[in-house]
Short mmCIF file of C-alpha atoms in Angstrom, two decimals:
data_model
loop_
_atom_site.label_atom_id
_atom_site.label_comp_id
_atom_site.label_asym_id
_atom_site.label_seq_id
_atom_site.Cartn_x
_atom_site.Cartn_y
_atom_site.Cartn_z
CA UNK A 1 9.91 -4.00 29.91
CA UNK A 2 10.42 -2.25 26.87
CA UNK A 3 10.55 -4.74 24.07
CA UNK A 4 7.28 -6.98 24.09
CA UNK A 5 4.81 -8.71 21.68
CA UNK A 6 1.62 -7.54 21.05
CA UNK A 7 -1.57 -8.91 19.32
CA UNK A 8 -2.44 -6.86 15.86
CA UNK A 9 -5.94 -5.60 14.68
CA UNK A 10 -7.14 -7.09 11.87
CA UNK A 11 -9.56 -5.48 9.30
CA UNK A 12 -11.85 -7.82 7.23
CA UNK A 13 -12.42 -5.27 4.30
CA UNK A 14 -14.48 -6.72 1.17
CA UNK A 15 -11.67 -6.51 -1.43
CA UNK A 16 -9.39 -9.00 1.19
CA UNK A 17 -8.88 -12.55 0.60
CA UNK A 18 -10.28 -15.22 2.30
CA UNK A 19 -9.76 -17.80 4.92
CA UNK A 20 -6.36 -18.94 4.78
CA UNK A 21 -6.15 -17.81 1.70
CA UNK A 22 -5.08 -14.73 2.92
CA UNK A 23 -1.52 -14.06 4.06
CA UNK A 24 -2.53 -11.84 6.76
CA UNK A 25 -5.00 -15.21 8.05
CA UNK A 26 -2.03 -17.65 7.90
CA UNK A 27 0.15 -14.86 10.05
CA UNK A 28 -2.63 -14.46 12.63
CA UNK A 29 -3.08 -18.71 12.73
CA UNK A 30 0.04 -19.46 13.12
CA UNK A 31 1.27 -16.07 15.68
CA UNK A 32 -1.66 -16.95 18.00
CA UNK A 33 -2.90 -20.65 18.19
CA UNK A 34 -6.00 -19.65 19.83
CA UNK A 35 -7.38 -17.36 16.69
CA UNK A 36 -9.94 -19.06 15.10
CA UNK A 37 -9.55 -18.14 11.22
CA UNK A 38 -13.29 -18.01 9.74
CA UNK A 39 -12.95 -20.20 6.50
CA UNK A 40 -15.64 -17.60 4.84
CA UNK A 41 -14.43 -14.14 6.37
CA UNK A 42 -11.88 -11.85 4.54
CA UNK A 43 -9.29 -11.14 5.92
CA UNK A 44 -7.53 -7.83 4.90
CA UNK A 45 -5.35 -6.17 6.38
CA UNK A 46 -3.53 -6.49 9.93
CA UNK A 47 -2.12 -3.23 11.50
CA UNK A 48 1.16 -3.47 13.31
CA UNK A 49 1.12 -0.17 15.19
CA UNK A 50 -0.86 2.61 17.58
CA UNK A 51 -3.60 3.92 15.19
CA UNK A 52 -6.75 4.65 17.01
CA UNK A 53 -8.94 2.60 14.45
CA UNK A 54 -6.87 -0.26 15.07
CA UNK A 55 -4.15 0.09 18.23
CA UNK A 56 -2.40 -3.57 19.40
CA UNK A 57 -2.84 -4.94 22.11
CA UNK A 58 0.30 -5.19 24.34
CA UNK A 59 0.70 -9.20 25.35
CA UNK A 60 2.70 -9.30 28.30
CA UNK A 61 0.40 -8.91 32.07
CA UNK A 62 3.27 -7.01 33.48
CA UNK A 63 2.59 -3.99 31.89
CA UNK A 64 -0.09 -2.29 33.13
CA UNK A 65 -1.02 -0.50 30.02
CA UNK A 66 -3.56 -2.29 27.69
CA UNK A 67 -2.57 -1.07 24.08
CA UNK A 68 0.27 0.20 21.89
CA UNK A 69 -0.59 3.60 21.96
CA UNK A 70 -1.46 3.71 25.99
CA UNK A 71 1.96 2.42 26.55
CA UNK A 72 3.40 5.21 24.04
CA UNK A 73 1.57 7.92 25.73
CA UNK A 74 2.74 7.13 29.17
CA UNK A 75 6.44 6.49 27.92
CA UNK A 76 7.54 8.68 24.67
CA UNK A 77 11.15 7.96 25.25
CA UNK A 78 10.52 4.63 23.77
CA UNK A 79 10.35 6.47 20.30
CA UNK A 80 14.02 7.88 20.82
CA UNK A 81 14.57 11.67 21.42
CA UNK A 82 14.61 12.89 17.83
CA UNK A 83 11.66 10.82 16.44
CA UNK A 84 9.35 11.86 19.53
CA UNK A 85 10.14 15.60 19.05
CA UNK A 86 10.02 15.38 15.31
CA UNK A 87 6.71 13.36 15.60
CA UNK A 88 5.14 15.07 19.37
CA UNK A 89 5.65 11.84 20.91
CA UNK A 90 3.93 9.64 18.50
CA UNK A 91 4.70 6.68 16.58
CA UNK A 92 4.97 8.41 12.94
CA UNK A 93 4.37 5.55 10.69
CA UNK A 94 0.97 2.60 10.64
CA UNK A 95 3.20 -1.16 9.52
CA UNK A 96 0.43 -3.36 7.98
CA UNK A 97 0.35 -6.70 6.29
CA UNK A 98 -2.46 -6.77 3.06
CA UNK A 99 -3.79 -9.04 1.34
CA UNK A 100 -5.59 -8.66 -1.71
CA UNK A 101 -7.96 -10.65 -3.52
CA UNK A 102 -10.35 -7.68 -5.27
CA UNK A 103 -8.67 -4.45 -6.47
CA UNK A 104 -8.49 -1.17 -4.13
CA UNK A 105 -9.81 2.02 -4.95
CA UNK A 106 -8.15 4.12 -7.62
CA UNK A 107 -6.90 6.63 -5.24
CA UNK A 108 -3.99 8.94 -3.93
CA UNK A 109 -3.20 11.09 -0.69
CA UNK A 110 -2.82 14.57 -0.11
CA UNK A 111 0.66 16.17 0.59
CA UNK A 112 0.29 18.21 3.73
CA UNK A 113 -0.39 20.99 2.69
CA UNK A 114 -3.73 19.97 0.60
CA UNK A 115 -4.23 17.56 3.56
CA UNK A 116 -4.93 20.28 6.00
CA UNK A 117 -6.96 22.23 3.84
CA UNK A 118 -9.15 19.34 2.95
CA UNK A 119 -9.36 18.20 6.29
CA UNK A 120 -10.47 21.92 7.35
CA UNK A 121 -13.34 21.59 4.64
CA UNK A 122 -14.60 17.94 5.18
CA UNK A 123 -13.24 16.47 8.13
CA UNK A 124 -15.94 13.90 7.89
CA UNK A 125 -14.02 12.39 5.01
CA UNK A 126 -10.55 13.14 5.51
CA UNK A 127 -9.90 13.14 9.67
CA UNK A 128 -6.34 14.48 9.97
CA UNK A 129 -4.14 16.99 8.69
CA UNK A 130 -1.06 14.64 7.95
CA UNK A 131 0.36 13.57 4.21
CA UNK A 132 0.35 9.61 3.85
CA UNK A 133 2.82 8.23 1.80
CA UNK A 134 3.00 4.74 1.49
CA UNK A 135 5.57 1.73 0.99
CA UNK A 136 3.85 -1.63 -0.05
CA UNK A 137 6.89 -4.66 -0.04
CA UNK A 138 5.64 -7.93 -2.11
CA UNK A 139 5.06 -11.11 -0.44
CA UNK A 140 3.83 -13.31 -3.17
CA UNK A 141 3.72 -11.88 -6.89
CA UNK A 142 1.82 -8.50 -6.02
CA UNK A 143 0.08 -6.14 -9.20
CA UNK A 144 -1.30 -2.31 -9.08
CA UNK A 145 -1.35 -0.01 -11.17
CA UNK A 146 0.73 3.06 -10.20
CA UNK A 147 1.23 6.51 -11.84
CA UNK A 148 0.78 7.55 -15.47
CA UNK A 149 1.57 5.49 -18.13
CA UNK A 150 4.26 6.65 -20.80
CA UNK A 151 2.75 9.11 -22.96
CA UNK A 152 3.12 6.72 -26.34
CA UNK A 153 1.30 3.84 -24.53
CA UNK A 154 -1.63 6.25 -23.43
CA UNK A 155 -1.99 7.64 -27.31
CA UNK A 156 -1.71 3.92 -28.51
CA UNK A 157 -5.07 2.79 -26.29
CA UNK A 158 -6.71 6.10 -27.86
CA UNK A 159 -6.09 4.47 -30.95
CA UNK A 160 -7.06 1.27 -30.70
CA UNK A 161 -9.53 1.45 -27.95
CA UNK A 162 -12.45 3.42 -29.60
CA UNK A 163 -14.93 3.83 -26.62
CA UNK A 164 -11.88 5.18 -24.50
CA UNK A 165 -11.54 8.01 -27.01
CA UNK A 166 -15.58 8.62 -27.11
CA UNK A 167 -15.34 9.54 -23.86
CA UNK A 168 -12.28 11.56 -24.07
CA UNK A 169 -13.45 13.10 -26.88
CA UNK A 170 -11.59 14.11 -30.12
CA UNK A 171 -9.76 17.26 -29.17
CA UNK A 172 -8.57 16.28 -25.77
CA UNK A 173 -7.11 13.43 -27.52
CA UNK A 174 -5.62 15.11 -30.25
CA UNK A 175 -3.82 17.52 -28.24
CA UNK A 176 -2.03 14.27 -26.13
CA UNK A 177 -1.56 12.95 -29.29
CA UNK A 178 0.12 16.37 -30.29
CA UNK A 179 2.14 17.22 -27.42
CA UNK A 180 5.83 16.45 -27.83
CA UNK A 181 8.24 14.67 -25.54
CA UNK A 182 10.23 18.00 -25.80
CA UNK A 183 7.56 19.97 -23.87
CA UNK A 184 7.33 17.86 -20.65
CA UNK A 185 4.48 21.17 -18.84
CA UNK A 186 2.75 20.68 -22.09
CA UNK A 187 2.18 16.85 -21.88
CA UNK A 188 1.23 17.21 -18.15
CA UNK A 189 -1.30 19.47 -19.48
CA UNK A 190 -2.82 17.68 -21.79
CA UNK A 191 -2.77 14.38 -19.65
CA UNK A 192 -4.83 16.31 -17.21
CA UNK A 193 -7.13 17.27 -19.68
CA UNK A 194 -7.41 13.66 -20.85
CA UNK A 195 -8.03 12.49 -17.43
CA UNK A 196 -10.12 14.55 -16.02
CA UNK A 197 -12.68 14.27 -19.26
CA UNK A 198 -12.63 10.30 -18.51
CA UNK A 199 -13.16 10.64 -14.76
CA UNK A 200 -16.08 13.47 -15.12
CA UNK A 201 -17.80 11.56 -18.19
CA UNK A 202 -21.47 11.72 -17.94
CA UNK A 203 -22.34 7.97 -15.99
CA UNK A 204 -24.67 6.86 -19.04
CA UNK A 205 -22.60 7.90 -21.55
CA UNK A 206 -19.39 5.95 -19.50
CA UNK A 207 -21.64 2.86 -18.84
CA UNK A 208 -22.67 2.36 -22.55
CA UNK A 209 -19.27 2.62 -23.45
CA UNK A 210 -17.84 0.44 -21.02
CA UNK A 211 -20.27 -2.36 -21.88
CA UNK A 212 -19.70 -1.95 -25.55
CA UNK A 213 -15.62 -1.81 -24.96
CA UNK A 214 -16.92 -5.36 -22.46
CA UNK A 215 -18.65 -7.05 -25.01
CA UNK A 216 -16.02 -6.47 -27.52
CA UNK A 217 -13.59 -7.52 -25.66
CA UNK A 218 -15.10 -10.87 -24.69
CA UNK A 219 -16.13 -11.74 -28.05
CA UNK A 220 -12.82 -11.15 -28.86
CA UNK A 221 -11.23 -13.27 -26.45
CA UNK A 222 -13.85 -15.95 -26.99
CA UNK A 223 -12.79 -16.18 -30.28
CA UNK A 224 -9.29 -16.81 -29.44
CA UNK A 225 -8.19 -13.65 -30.39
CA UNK A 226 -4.93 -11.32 -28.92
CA UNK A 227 -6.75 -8.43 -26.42
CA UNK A 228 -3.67 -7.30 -25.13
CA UNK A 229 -3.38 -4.13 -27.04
CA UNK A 230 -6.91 -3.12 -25.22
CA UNK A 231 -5.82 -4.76 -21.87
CA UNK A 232 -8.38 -7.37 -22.29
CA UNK A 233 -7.81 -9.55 -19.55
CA UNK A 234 -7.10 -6.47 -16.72
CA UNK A 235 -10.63 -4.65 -18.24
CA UNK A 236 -12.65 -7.98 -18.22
CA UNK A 237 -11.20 -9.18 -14.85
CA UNK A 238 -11.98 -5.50 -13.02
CA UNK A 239 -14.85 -5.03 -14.48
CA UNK A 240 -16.29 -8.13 -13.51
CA UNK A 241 -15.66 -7.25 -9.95
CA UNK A 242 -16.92 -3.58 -9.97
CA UNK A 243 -19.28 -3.62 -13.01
CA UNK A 244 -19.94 0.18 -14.46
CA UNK A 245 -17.31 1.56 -12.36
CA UNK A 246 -15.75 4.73 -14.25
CA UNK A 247 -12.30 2.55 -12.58
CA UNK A 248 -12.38 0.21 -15.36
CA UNK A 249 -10.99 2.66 -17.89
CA UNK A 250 -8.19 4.12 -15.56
CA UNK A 251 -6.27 0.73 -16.60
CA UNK A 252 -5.57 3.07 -19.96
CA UNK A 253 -4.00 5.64 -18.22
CA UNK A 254 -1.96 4.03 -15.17
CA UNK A 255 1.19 1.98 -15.47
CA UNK A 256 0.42 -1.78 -14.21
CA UNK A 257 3.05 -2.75 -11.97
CA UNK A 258 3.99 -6.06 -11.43
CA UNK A 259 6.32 -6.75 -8.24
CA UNK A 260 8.25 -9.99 -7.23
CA UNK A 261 8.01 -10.78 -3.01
CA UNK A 262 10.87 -8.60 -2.32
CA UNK A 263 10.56 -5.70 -4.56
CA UNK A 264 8.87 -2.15 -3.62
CA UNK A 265 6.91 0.00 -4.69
CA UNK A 266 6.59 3.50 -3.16
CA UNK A 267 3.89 6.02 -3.62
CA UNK A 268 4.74 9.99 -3.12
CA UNK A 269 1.93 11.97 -2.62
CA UNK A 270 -0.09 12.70 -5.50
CA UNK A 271 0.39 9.45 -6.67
CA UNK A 272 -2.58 7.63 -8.32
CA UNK A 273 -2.37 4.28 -7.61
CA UNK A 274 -4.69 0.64 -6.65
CA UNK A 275 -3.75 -2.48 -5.85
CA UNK A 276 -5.20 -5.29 -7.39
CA UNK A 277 -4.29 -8.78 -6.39
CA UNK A 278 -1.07 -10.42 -4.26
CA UNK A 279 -0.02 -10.04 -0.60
CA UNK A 280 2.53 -7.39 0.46
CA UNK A 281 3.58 -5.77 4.05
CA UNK A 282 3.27 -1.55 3.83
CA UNK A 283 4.30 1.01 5.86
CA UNK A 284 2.80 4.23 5.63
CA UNK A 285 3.05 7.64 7.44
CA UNK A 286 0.13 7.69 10.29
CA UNK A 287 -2.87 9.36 8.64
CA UNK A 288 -6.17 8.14 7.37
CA UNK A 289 -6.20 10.64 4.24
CA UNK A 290 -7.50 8.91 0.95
CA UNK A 291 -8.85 10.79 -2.26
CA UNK A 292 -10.94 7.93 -4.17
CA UNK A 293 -12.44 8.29 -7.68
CA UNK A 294 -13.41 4.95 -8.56
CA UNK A 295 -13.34 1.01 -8.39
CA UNK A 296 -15.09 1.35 -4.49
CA UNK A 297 -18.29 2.13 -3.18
CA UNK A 298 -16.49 4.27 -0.41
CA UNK A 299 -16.79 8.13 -1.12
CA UNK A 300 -15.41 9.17 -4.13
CA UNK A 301 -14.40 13.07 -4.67
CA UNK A 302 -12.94 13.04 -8.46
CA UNK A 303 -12.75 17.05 -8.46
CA UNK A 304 -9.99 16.79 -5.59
CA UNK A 305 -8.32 13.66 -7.30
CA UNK A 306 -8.06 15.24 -10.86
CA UNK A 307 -6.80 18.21 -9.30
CA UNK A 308 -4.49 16.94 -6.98
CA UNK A 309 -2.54 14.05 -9.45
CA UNK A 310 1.19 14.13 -10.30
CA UNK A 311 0.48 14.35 -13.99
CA UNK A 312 3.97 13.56 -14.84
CA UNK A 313 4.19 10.06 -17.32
CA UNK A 314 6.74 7.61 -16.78
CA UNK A 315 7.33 3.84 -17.58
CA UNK A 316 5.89 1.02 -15.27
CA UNK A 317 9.96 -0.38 -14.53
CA UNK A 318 10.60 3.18 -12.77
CA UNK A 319 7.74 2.85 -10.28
CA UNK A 320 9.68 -0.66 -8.72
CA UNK A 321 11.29 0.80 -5.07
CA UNK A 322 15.23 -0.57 -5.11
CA UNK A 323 16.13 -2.15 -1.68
CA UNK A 324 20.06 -1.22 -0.50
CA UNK A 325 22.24 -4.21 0.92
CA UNK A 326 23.14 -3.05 4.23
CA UNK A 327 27.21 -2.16 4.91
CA UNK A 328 27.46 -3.18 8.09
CA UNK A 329 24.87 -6.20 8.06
CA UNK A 330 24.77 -7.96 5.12
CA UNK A 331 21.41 -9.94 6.23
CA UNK A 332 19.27 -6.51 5.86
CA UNK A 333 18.11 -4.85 2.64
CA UNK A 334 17.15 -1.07 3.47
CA UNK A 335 13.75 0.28 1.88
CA UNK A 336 14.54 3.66 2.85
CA UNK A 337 11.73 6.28 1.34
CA UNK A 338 12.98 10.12 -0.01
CA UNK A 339 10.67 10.67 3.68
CA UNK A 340 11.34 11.22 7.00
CA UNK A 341 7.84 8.84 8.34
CA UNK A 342 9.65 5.57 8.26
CA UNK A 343 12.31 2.98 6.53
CA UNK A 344 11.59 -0.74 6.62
CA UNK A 345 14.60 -3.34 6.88
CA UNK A 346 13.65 -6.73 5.40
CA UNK A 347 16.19 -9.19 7.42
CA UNK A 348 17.57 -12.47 5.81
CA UNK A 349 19.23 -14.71 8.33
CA UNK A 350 20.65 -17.41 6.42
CA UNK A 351 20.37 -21.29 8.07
CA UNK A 352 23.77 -21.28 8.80
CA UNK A 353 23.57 -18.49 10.68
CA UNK A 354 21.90 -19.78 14.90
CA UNK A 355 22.44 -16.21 17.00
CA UNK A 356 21.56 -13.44 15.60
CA UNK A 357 21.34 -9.55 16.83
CA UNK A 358 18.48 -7.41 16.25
CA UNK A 359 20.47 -4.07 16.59
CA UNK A 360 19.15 -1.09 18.36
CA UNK A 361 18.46 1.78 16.68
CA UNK A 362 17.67 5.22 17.69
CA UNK A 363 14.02 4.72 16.64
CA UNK A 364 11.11 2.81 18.56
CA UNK A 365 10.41 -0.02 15.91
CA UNK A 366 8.22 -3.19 15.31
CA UNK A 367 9.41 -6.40 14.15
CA UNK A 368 7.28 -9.14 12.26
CA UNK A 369 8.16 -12.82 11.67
CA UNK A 370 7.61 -13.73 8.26
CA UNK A 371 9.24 -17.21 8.02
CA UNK A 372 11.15 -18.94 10.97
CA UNK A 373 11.29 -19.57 14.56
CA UNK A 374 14.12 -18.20 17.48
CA UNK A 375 13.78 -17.60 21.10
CA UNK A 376 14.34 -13.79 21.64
CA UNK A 377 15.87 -12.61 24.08
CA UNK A 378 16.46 -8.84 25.55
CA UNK A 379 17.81 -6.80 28.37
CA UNK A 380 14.41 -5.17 27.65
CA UNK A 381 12.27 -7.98 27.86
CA UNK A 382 10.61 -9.46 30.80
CA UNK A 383 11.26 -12.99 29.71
CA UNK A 384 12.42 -14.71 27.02
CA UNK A 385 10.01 -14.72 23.96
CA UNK A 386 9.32 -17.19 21.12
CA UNK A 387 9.35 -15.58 18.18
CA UNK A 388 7.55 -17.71 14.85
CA UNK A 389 5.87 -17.03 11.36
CA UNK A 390 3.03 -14.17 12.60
CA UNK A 391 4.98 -13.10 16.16
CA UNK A 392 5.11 -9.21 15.82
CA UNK A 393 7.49 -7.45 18.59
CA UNK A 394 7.35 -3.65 19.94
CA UNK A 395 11.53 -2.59 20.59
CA UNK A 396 11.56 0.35 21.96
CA UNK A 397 14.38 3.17 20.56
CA UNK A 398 18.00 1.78 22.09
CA UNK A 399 16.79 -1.75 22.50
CA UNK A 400 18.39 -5.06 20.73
CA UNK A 401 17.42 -8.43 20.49
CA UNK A 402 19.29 -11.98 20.39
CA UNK A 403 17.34 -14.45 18.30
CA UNK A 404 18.53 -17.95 19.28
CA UNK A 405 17.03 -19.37 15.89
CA UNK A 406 15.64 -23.21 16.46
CA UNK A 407 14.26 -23.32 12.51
CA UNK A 408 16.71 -25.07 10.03
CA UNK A 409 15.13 -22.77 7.09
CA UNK A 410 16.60 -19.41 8.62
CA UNK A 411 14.26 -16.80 9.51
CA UNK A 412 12.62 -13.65 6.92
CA UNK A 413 11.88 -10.65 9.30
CA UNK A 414 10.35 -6.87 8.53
CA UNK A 415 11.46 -4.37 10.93
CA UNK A 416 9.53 -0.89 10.62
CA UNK A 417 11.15 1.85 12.20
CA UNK A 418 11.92 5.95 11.64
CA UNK A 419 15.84 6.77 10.57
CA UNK A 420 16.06 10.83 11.36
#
């Protein structure tokens, strides 16, 4: 067989939310009756793919192989002849599902270049040598904040935020103040100034500011008042989940993007970025590789992140990922990255619509039900398979499916595959 289902990994980080609460806990309940979903457990993050920390487990006795990646290993054709000699016979991209109830970590990952050399330096905190860029697709109303602001909303926080500028301090923000729209290295320049003064601020100096910005801020809201040009409600709501984290003050700096289930985001290396709340599915490029400077008790390395950043500003409406309608399919919408790691298809099947084709495509890929049941059936497959809200298929490059759809709804599928 060489289409098959398999059973996902699930990761039960802190910042996840819980019980069925959580997307990725409703997929898992309803994809394999027998999971028992802990009511007081988080539930994170489920990986749809063959990455050692978390490789599925292939559900079909007939193959002898036990996991995703085993199964790879022993048959690389499945990834179709240009992905497995682009990629040396691996799957190139990790398809999650996420679901957030605590922000992430302000972050970003390394293009490949910096990736090898940081992985030469301290492989014990970044274990491979590969760039990671990252698609996240909204389920339910998703936020993070993503990239630098516009240079005018930055200066406007200096102004009206006073601890912010304390711990800038008045010349760095002057000069951002200064630097003209005209001079696009010069802004860049002074951004990274600005930055990096915030993110290496001396931890008492940052904690008595942050409280005093906190306690402002609350009195201000408790009196009825408008916070909004200080970001009240953002500042009081992260800070009351990472109190004194140097994070807090990052919402000054980074555009918050707000995404509808549906829209995209997508984030390049370099890319500072967190997400805060909502449920989305993500591809990424196979690699582990995350520089962290705040908002986590993981290990933070803020000389590599300020150093690293794409300092280039840029409003929060540019940093939304536009799906194409497919030409030849008008059920899929294409979410096709400026990489080569992956492309996601999101695939509508309207209720009017009972057989359906899952085309082949010269790419191994995996498929997740998101809404909907069908019986699936393949050339490929050992027997027929029934496909509902949390099934997740392995189709190996070449292979199609027929979905003989039994919901009345229609059906709302991801499909994560590599388009060379």
């Amino acid at each position: 067989p060489a289409v098959f289902p398999l059973s996902c990994a699930v990761q039960n980080y802190s910042w996840g939310k819980v019980g069925l609460e959580s997307e990725v806990a409703k997929l898992l309940a309803t994809g394999d009756p027998l999971v028992q979903i802990q009511p007081d457990q988080p539930y994170a993050e489920l990986w749809m793919g063959a990455h050692p920390r978390g490789d599925a487990i292939i559900r079909d006795n007939r193959i002898p192989q036990k996991t995703l990646g085993q199964w790879i290993a022993d048959n690389p054709a499945c990834l179709g002849v240009k992905v497995k000699d682009a990629f040396q016979g691996r799957l190139p991209f990790l398809f999650k599902v996420l679901s957030v109830n605590t922000a992430l970590s302000i972050q970003a990952h390394p293009n490949k270049e910096l990736a090898a050399k940081l992985h030469a330096q301290f492989p014990e905190h970044y274990p491979d040598t590969n760039h990671k860029p990252e698609m996240a697709i909204a389920l339910t109303p998703f936020e993070g904040l993503c990239g630098f602001r516009p240079v005018e909303e930055i200066v406007s926080f200096l102004q009206t935020v006073p601890e912010l500028r304390a711990l800038i301090g008045e010349v760095a923000a002057e000069q951002l103040e200064r630097s003209g729209s005209n001079d696009p290295r010069g802004v860049s320049a002074a951004l990274r100034i600005c930055f990096t003064r915030l993110m290496k601020s001396e931890k008492k100096f940052f904690i008595d500011q942050l409280n005093m910005l906190v306690k402002r801020i609350s009195q201000e809201a408790a009196e009825g008042k408008d916070t909004s040009g200080s970001n009240g409600e953002l500042l009081l709501r992260l800070h009351a989940q990472y109190p004194g984290d140097i994070g807090c003050f990052t919402i000054y700096f980074l555009n918050l993007v707000k995404l509808e289930p549906g829209e995209a985001m997508f984030l390049g290396a370099n890319e500072p970025h967190a997400y805060l709340r909502g449920d989305c599915v993500e591809c990424m490029a196979c690699s582990d590789n995350t520089v962290r400077a705040g908002l986590t008790p993981k290990f933070i390395d803020v000389l590599t992140l300020c150093e690293m950043l794409n300092y280039t500003p840029a409003p929060s409406s540019s940093k939304i990922f536009t799906a194409t309608q497919s030409q030849l399919d008008p059920s899929i919408y294409l979410y096709d990255p400026p990489v080569p790691d992956f492309t996601i298809m999101k695939i509508e099947v309207p209720s009017s619509i009972k057989l359906y084709l899952v085309s082949a495509v010269d790419s191994a890929s995996i498929l997740l039900v998101i809404q909907g049941t069908a019986v699936g059936t393949s050339t490929a497959a050992a027997s027929e398979m029934t496909l509902r809200r949390g099934s997740v298929l392995f189709i190996s490059a070449n292979e199609s499916i027929s979905l003989h759809l039994s919901s009345p709804d229609g059906m709302l599928l991801f499909r994560a595959c590599c388009l060379l």
